[in-house]
Coordinates of C-alpha atoms and ligand atoms in Angstrom, one line a residue:
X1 CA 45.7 -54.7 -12.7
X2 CA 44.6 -53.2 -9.9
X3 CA 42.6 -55.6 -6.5
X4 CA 39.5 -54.6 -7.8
X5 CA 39.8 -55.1 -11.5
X6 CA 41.8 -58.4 -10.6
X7 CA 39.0 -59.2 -8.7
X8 CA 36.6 -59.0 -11.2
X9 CA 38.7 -60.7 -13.7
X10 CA 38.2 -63.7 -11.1
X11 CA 34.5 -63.7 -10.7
X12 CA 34.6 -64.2 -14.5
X13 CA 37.1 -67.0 -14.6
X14 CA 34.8 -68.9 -11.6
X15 CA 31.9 -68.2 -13.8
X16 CA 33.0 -69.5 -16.8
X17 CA 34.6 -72.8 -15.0
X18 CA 30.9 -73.2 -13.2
X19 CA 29.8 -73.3 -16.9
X20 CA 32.3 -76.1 -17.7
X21 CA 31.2 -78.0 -14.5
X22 CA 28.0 -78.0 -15.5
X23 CA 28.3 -78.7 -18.8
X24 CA 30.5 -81.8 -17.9
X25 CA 27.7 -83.1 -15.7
X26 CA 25.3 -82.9 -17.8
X27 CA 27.4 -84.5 -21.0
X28 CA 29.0 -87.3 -19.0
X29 CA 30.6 -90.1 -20.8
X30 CA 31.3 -88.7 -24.0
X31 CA 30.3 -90.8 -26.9
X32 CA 32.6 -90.0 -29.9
X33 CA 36.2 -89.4 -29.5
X34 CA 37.9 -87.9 -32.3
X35 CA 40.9 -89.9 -33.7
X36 CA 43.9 -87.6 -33.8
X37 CA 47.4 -87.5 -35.8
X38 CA 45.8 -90.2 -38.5
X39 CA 46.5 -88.0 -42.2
X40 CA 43.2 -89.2 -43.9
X41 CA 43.5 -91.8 -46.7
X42 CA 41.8 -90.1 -49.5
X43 CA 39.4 -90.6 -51.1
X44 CA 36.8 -90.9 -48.0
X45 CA 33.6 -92.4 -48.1
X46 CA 30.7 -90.1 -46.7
X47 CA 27.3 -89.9 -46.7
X48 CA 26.4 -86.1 -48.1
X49 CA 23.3 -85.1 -47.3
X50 CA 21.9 -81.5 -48.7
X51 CA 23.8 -78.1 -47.6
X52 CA 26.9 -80.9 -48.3
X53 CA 25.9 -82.0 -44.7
X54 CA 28.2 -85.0 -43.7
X55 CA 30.7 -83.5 -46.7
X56 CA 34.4 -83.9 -45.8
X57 CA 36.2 -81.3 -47.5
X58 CA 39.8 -81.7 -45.8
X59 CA 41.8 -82.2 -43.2
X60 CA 42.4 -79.9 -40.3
X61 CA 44.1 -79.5 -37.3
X62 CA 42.2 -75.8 -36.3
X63 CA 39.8 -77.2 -34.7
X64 CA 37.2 -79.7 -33.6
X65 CA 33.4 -79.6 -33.2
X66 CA 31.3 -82.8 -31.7
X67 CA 28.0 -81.7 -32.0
X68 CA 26.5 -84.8 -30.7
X69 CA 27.8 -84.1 -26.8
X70 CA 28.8 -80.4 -27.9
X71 CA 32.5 -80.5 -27.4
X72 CA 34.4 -77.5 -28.5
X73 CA 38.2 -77.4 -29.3
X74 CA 40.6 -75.7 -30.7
X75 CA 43.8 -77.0 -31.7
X76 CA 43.7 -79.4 -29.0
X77 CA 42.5 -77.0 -26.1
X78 CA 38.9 -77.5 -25.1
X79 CA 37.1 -74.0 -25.3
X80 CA 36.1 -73.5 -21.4
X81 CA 39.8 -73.2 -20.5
X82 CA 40.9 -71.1 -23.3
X83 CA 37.6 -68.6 -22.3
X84 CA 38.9 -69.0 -18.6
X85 CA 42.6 -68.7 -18.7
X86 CA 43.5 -66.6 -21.8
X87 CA 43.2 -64.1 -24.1
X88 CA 42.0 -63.4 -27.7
X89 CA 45.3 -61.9 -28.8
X90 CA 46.8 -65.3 -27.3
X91 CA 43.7 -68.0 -29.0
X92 CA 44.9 -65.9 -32.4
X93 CA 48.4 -66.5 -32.1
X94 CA 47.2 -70.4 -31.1
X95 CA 44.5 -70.9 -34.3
X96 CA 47.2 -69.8 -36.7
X97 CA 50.6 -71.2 -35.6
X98 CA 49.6 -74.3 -33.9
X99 CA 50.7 -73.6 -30.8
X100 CA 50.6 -70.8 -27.5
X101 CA 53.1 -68.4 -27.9
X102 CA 55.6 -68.4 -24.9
X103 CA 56.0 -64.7 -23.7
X104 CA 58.5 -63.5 -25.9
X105 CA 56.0 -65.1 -29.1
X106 CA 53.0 -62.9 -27.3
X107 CA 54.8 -60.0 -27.1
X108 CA 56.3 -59.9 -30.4
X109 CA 52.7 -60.7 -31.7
X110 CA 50.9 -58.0 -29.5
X111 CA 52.7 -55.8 -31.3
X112 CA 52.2 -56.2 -34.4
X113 CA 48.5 -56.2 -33.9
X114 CA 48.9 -52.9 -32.2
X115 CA 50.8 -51.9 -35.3
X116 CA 48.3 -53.2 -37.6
X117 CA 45.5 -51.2 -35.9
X118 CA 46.5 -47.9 -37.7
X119 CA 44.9 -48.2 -41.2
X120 CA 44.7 -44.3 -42.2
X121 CA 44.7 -45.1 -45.7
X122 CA 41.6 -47.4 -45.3
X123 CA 40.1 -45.1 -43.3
X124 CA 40.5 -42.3 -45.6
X125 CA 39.1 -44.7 -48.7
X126 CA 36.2 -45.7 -46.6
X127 CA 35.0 -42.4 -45.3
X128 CA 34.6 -41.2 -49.2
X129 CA 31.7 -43.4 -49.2
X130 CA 28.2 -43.3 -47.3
X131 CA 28.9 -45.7 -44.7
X132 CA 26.3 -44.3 -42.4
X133 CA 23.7 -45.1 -45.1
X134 CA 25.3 -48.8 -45.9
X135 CA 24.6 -52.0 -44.0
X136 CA 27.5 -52.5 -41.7
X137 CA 28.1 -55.4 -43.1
X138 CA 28.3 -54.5 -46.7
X139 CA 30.7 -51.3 -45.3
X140 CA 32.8 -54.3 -43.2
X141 CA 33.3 -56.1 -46.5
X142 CA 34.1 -52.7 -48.8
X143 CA 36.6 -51.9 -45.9
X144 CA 38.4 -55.2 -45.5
X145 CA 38.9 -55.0 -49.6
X146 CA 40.2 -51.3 -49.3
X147 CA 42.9 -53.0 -46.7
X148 CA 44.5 -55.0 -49.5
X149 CA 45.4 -51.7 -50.8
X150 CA 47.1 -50.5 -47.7
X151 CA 48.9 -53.9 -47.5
X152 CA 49.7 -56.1 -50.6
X153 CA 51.7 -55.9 -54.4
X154 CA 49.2 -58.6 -55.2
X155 CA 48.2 -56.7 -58.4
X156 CA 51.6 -55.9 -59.5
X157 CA 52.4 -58.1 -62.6
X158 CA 56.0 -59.8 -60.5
X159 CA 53.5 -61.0 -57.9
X160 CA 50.8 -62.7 -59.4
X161 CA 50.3 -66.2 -57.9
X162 CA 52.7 -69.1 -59.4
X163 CA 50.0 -70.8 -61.8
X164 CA 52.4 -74.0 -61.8
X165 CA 50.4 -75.2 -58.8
X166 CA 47.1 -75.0 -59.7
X167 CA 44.8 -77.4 -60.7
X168 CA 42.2 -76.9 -63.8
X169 CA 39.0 -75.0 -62.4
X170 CA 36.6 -76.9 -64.0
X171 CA 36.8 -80.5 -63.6
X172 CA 33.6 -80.9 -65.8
X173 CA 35.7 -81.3 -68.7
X174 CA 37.2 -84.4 -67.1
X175 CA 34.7 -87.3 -67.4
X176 CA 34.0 -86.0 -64.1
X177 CA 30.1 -85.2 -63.7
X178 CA 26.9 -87.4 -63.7
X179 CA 26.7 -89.3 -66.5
X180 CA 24.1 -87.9 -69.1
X181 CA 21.6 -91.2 -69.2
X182 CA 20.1 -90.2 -66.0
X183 CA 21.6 -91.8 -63.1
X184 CA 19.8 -91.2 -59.7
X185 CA 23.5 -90.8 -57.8
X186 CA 26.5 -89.2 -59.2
X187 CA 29.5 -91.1 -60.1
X188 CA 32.8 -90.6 -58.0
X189 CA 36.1 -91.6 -59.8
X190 CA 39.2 -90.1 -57.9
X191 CA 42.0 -90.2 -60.3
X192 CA 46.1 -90.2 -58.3
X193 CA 46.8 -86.9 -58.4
X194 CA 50.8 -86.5 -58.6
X195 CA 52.2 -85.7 -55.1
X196 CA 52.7 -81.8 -54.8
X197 CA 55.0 -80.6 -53.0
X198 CA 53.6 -78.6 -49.2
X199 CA 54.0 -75.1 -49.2
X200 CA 55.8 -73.1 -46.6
X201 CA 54.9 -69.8 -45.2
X202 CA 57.5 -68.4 -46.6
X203 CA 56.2 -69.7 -49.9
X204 CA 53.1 -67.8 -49.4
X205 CA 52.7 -64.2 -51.4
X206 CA 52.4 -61.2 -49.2
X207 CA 48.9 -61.2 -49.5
X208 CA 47.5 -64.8 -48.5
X209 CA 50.9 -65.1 -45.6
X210 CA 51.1 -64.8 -42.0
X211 CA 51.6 -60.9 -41.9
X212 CA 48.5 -60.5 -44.1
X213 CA 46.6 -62.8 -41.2
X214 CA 48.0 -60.5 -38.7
X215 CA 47.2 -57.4 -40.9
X216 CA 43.2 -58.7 -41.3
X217 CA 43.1 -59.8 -37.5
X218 CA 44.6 -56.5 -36.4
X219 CA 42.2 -54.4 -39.0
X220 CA 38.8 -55.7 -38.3
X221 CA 38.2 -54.5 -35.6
X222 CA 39.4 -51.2 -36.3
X223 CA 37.0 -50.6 -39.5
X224 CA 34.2 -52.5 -37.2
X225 CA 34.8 -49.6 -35.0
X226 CA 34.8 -47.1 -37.4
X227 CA 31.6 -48.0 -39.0
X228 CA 30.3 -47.8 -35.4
X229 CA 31.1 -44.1 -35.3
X230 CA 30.4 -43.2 -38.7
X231 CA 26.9 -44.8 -38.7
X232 CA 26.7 -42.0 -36.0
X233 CA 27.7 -39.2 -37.7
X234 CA 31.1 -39.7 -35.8
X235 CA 34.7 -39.3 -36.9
X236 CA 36.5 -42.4 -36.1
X237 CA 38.6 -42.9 -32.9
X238 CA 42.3 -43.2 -33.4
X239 CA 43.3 -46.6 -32.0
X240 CA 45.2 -46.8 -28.7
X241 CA 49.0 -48.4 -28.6
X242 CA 48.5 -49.3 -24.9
X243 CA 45.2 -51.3 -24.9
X244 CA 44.3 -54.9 -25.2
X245 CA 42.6 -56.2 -28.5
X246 CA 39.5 -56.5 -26.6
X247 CA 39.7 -53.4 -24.6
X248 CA 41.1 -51.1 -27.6
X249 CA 37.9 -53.0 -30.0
X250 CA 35.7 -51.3 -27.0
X251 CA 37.1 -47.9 -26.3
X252 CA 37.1 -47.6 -30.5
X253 CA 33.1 -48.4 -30.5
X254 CA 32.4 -46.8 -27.5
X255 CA 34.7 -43.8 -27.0
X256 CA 35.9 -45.0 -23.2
X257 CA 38.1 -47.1 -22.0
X258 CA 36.3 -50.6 -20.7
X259 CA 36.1 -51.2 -16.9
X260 CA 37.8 -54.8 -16.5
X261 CA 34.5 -56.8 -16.1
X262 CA 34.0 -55.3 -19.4
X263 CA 36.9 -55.7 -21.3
X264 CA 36.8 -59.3 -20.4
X265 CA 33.8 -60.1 -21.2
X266 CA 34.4 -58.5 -24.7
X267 CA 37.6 -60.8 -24.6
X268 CA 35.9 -64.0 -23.9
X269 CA 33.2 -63.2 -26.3
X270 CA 35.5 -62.7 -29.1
X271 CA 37.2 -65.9 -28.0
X272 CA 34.1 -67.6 -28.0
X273 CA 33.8 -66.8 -31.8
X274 CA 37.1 -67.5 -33.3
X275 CA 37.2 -70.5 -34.7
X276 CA 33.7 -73.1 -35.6
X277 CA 34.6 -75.9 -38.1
X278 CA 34.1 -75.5 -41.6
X279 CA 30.9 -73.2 -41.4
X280 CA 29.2 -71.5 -44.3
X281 CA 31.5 -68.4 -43.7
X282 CA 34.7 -70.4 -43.4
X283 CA 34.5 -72.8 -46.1
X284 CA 33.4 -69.6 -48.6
X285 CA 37.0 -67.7 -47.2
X286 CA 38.4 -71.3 -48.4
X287 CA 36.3 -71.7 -51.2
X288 CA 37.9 -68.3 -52.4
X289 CA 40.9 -68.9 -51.6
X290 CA 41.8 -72.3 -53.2
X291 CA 41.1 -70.2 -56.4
X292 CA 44.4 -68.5 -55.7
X293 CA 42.7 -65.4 -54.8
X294 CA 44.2 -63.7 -52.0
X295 CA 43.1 -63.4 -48.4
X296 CA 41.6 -60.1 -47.9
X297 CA 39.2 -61.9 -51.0
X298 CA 38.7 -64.3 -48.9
X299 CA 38.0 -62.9 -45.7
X300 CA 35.4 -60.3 -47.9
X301 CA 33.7 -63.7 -48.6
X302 CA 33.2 -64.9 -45.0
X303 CA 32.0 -61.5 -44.4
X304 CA 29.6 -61.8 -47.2
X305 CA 28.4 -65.1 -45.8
X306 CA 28.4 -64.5 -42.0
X307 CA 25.9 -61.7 -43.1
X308 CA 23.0 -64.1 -44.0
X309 CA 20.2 -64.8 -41.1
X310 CA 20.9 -68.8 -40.7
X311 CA 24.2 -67.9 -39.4
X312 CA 26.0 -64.7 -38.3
X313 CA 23.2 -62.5 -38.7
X314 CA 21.0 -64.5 -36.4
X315 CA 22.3 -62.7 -33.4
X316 CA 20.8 -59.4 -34.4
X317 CA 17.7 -60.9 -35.3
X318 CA 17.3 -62.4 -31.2
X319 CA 17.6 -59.1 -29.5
X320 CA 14.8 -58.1 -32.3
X321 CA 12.9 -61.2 -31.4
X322 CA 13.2 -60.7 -27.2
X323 CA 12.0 -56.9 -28.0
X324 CA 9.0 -57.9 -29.8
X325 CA 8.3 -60.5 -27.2
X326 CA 9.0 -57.8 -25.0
X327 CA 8.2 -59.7 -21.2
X328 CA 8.6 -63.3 -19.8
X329 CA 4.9 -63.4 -19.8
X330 CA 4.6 -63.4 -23.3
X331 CA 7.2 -66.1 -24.2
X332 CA 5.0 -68.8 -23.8
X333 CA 2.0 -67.6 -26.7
X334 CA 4.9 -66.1 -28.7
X335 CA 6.6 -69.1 -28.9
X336 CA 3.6 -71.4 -29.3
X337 CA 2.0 -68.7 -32.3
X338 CA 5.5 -68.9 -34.2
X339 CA 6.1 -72.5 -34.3
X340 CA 2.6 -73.2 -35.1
X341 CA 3.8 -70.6 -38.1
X342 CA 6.5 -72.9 -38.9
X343 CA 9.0 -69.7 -38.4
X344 CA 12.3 -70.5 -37.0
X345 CA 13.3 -68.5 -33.4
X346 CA 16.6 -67.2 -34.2
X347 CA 18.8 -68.2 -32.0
X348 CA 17.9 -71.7 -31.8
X349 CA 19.0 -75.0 -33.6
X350 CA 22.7 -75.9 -35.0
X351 CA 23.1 -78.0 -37.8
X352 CA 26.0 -79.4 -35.9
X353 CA 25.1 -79.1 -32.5
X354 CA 22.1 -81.0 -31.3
X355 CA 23.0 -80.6 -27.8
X356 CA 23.2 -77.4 -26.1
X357 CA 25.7 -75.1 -27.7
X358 CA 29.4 -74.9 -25.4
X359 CA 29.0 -71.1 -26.4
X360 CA 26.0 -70.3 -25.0
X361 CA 26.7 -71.7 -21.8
X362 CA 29.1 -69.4 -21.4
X363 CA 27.3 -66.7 -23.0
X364 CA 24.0 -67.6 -21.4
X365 CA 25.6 -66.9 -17.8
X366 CA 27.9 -64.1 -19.0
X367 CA 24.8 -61.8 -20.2
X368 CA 23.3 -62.6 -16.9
X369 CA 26.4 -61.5 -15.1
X370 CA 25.6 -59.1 -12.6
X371 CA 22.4 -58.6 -13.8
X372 CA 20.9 -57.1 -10.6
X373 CA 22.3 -53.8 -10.8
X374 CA 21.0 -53.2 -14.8
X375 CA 18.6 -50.9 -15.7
X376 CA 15.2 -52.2 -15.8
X377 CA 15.2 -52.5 -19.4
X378 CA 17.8 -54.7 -19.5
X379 CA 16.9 -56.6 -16.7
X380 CA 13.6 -56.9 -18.6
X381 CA 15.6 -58.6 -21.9
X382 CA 17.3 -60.9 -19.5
X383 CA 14.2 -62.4 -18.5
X384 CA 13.0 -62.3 -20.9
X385 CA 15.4 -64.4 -22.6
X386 CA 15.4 -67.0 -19.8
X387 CA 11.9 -67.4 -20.4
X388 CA 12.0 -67.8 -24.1
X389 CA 14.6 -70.4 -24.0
X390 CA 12.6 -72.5 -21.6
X391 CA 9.5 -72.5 -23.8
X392 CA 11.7 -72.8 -27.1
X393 CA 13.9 -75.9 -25.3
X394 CA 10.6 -77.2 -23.8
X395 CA 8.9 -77.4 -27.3
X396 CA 11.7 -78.4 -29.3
X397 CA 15.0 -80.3 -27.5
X398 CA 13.6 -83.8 -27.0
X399 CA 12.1 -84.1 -30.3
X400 CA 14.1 -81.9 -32.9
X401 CA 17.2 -81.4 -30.5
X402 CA 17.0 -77.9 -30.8
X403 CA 18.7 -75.8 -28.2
X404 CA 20.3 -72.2 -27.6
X405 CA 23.0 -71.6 -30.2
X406 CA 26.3 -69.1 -29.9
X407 CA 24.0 -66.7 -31.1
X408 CA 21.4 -66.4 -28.7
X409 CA 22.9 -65.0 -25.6
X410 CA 25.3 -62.7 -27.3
X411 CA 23.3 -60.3 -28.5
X412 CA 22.3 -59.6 -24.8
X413 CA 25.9 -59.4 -24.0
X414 CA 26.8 -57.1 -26.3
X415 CA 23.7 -54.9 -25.2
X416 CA 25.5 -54.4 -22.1
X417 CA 28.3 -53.2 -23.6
X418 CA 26.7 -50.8 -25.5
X419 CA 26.9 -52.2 -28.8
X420 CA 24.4 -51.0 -31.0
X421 CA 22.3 -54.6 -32.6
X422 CA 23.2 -53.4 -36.2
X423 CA 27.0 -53.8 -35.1
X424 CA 26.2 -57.7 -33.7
X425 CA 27.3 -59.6 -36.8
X426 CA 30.8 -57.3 -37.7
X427 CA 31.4 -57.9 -33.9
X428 CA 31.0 -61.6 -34.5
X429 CA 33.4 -60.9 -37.8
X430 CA 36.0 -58.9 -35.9
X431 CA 36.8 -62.4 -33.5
X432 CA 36.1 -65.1 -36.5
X433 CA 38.9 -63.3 -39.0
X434 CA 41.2 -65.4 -37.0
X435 CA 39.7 -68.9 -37.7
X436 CA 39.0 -67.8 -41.0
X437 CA 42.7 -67.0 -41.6
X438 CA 44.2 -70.1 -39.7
X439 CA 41.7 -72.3 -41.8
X440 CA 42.8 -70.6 -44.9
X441 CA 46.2 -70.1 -44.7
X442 CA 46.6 -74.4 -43.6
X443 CA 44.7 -75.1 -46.8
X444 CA 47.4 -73.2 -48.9
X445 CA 49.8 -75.2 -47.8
X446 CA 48.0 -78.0 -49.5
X447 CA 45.6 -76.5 -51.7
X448 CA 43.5 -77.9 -54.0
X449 CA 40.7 -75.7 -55.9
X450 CA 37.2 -76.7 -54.3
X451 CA 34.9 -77.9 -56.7
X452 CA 32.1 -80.3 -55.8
X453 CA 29.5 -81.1 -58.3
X454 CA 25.8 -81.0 -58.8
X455 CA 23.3 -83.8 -59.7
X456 CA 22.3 -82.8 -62.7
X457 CA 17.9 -83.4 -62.5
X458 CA 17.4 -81.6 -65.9
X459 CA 16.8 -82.5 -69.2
X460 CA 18.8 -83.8 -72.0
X461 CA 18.8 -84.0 -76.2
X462 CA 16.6 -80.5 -76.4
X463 CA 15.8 -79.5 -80.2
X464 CA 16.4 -75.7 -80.5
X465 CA 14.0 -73.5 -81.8
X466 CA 14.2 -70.3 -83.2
X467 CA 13.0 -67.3 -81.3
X468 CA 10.0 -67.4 -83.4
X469 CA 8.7 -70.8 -83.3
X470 CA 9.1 -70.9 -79.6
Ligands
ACO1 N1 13.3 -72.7 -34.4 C1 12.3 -73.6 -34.7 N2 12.5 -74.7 -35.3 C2 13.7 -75.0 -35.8 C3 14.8 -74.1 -35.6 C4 14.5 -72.9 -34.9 N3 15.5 -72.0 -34.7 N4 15.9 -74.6 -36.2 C5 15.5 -75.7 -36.7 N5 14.2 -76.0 -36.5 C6 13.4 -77.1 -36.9 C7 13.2 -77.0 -38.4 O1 11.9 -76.3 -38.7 C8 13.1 -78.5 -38.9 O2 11.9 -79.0 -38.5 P1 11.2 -80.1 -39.5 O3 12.1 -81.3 -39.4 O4 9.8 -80.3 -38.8 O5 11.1 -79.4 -40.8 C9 14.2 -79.1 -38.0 O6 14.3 -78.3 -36.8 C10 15.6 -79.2 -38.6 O7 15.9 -77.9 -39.1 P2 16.8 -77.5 -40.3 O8 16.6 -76.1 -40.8 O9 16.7 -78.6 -41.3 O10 18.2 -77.6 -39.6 P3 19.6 -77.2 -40.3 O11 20.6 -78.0 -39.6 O12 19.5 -77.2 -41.8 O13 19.7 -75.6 -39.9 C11 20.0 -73.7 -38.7 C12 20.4 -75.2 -38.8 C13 20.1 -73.0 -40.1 C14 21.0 -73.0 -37.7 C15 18.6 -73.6 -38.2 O14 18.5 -74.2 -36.9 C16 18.1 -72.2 -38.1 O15 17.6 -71.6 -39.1 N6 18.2 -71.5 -36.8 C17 17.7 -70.2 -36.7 C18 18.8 -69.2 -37.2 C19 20.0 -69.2 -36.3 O16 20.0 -69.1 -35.1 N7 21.2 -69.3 -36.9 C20 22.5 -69.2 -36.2 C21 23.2 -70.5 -36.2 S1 24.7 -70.5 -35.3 C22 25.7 -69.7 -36.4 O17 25.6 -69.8 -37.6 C23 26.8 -68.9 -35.9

């Protein structure tokens, strides 16, 4: 790196600790600490609220959410150091193996990810389609599927999944579900389950094991970036073997190499994103996978679900929502018109966090980065944003702890890298492959097929009748 670039690289790192500063002022004594290293004794009593809120599915060492002083962590290291002191390639490594790779583990891992980037084959199967027509969403999901082609036996008879593991799919049949005389609560009954034995990666098929993680992490971004170019009427760019994930994600979308205030603050975005709990998109890739599907299903799940407006695809939705506010000036009517509405201000509100969101106060400062030297328009959005998070915060913190979410700020970010807001949510996909991976491949090595149940609220003892006499 040359004085400049290291420079700049610096100016990022002090920003991003100012954020933690503040943030830890403003926290102060935190009120919940997590209790680590205890395995859970199952079963565990919960109180589950609708959306499964309060739900414990498993147990995980990924990472950790508190949402009442919005603490972010994963495996261990809280997020403001990771963002200020290393890399995505390095948080990846981190999220799936535990631990952060020692030079030699980096390099070996770098890589492979280099290696992974070239997917001609998916390439060649997504171009047959309309891509520049599709949602780029839908076109991320088609193209994660076509890379199970490019990488896995899977549907090769000698490498179906061993069914010897599995446990029955539908746990109705065992005296399981509410009991039909119309109980207001359903009835728990946890029966031992015989002790199975832990899987080891090596136990894993070659589509749900580590070099399929590697393969997704690795692929992502190129079809995201091929999507970018095809929506344009643009052949793709082949990837480049010398740049980092971030800064080959951005010359792929873009078509130049990233200056290094650039290709950091893709970085620390994508790090920003990795890994959030078990979130709708997460606990789908799970969901899927503790079927014994394979990963590249799984992933297409979290894909699917990332795509809806409550969570991934909130992010495009803001930088629609600050153009059609379109000044400060206007925040404060907009904001009073679409509460009084009852509409939601994308952006805003966690259903974990009901503090201010660690991400967006790195985010929040990162889009403003620099800001003087922007074109007026995006100097415009800036403010605008800062004004519509004061009226939003001023209306709703204190009594519904809403506050800025990862998804307000990025969207601004990404605008000032040139990201189109269509390619928001696959960008947010591109850096969360990795949590859904690590989260997926530690539940193999326990799994048991999700399956929750519903209170039944219908009715019982119905007399058919025929078509006729209905
Ligand atoms: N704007 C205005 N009011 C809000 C907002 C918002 N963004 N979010 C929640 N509220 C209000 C609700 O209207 C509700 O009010 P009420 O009690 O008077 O009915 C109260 O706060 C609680 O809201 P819920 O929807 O019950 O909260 P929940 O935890 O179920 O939902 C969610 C969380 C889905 C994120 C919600 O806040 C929302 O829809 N936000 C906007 C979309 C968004 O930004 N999604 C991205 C989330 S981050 C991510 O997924 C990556």
């Amino acid at each position: 790196m040359n004085s400049d670039r290291h420079q700049d690289s610096t100016e990022i790192t002090e920003l991003i600790l100012k954020a933690a500063e503040n943030a830890r002022a403003e926290i102060g004594v935190v009120t919940k600490q997590p209790t680590t290293g205890k395995a859970a004794k199952w079963p565990i009593d919960c109180n589950i609220g609708p959306g499964l809120e309060g739900a414990i599915a498993c147990e995980s060492k990924v990472g950790y959410v508190n949402g009442t002083d919005g603490l972010l962590s994963y495996r261990g290291y809280d997020i403001f150091e990771l963002c200020a002191y290393s890399t995505y390639e390095e948080v990846s490594f981190l999220l799936l193996h535990g631990h952060l790779p020692n030079s030699t583990e980096l390099k070996e891992f770098e890589q492979k990810l280099v290696n992974y980037r070239h997917m001609n084959k998916t390439l060649r199967l997504l171009m047959s389609f309309p891509v520049e027509e599709m949602n780029a969403m839908a076109a991320l999901r088609m193209g994660t599927i076509f890379m199970r082609q490019e990488f896995t036996d899977i549907d090769r008879e000698q490498a179906k999944p061993d069914l010897s593991d599995a446990i029955s799919a539908d746990e109705d049949s065992i005296g399981m579900e509410t009991k039909p005389s119309g109980e207001q609560r359903a009835i728990y009954e946890f029966k031992k389950k015989k002790k199975r034995r832990k899987k080891k990666d090596s136990d894993l098929d070659d589509a749900s094991g580590l070099e399929a993680c590697y393969h997704l992490i690795a692929g992502v971004p190129t079809i995201t970036a091929a999507i970018t170019r095809l929506r344009h009427g643009l052949m793709p760019f082949e990837p480049s073997n010398e740049l980092s994930h971030a800064a080959n994600l951005f010359y792929m979308m873009n078509g130049r190499r990233p200056t290094a205030i650039e290709e950091r603050v893709l970085d620390v975005a994508l790090i920003l994103h990795a890994d959030h709990g078990m979130n709708a998109s997460t606990f789908a890739s799970m969901v899927v996978a503790s079927t014994m599907s394979d990963i590249y299903f799984s992933v297409g799940s979290g894909i699917a679900a990332l795509n809806g407006p409550l969570h991934g695809g909130a992010n495009e939705r803001v930088l629609h929502t600050l153009r059609e506010v379109g000044s400060p000036d206007n925040a404060e009517a907009w904001v009073k018109k679409s509460l009084a509405e009852k509409k939601k201000v994308p952006g805003f509100g966690h259903r974990v966090y009901k503090t201010y969101d660690p991400r967006a106060r790195i985010l929040g400062p990162l889009a403003k980065f620099r800001c003087l030297g922007c074109k007026a328009d995006i100097q415009n959005l800036i403010s605008t944003a800062e004004q519509l998070e004061q009226e939003v915060v001023g209306s709703l913190a204190q009594e519904k702890k809403i506050f800025p979410n990862v998804d307000y700020y990025s969207g601004v970010v990404y605008t000032r890298l040139g990201i189109d807001p269509s390619m928001f949510t696959p960008l947010f996909a591109v850096s969360r492959v990795a949590g859904w991976t690590a989260r997926v491949l530690e539940y193999m090595h326990n799994n048991r097929i999700f399956r929750p149940r519903a209170l039944y609220t219908g009715k019982f003892n119905q007399v058919f009748k025929q078509v006729d006499e209905r």
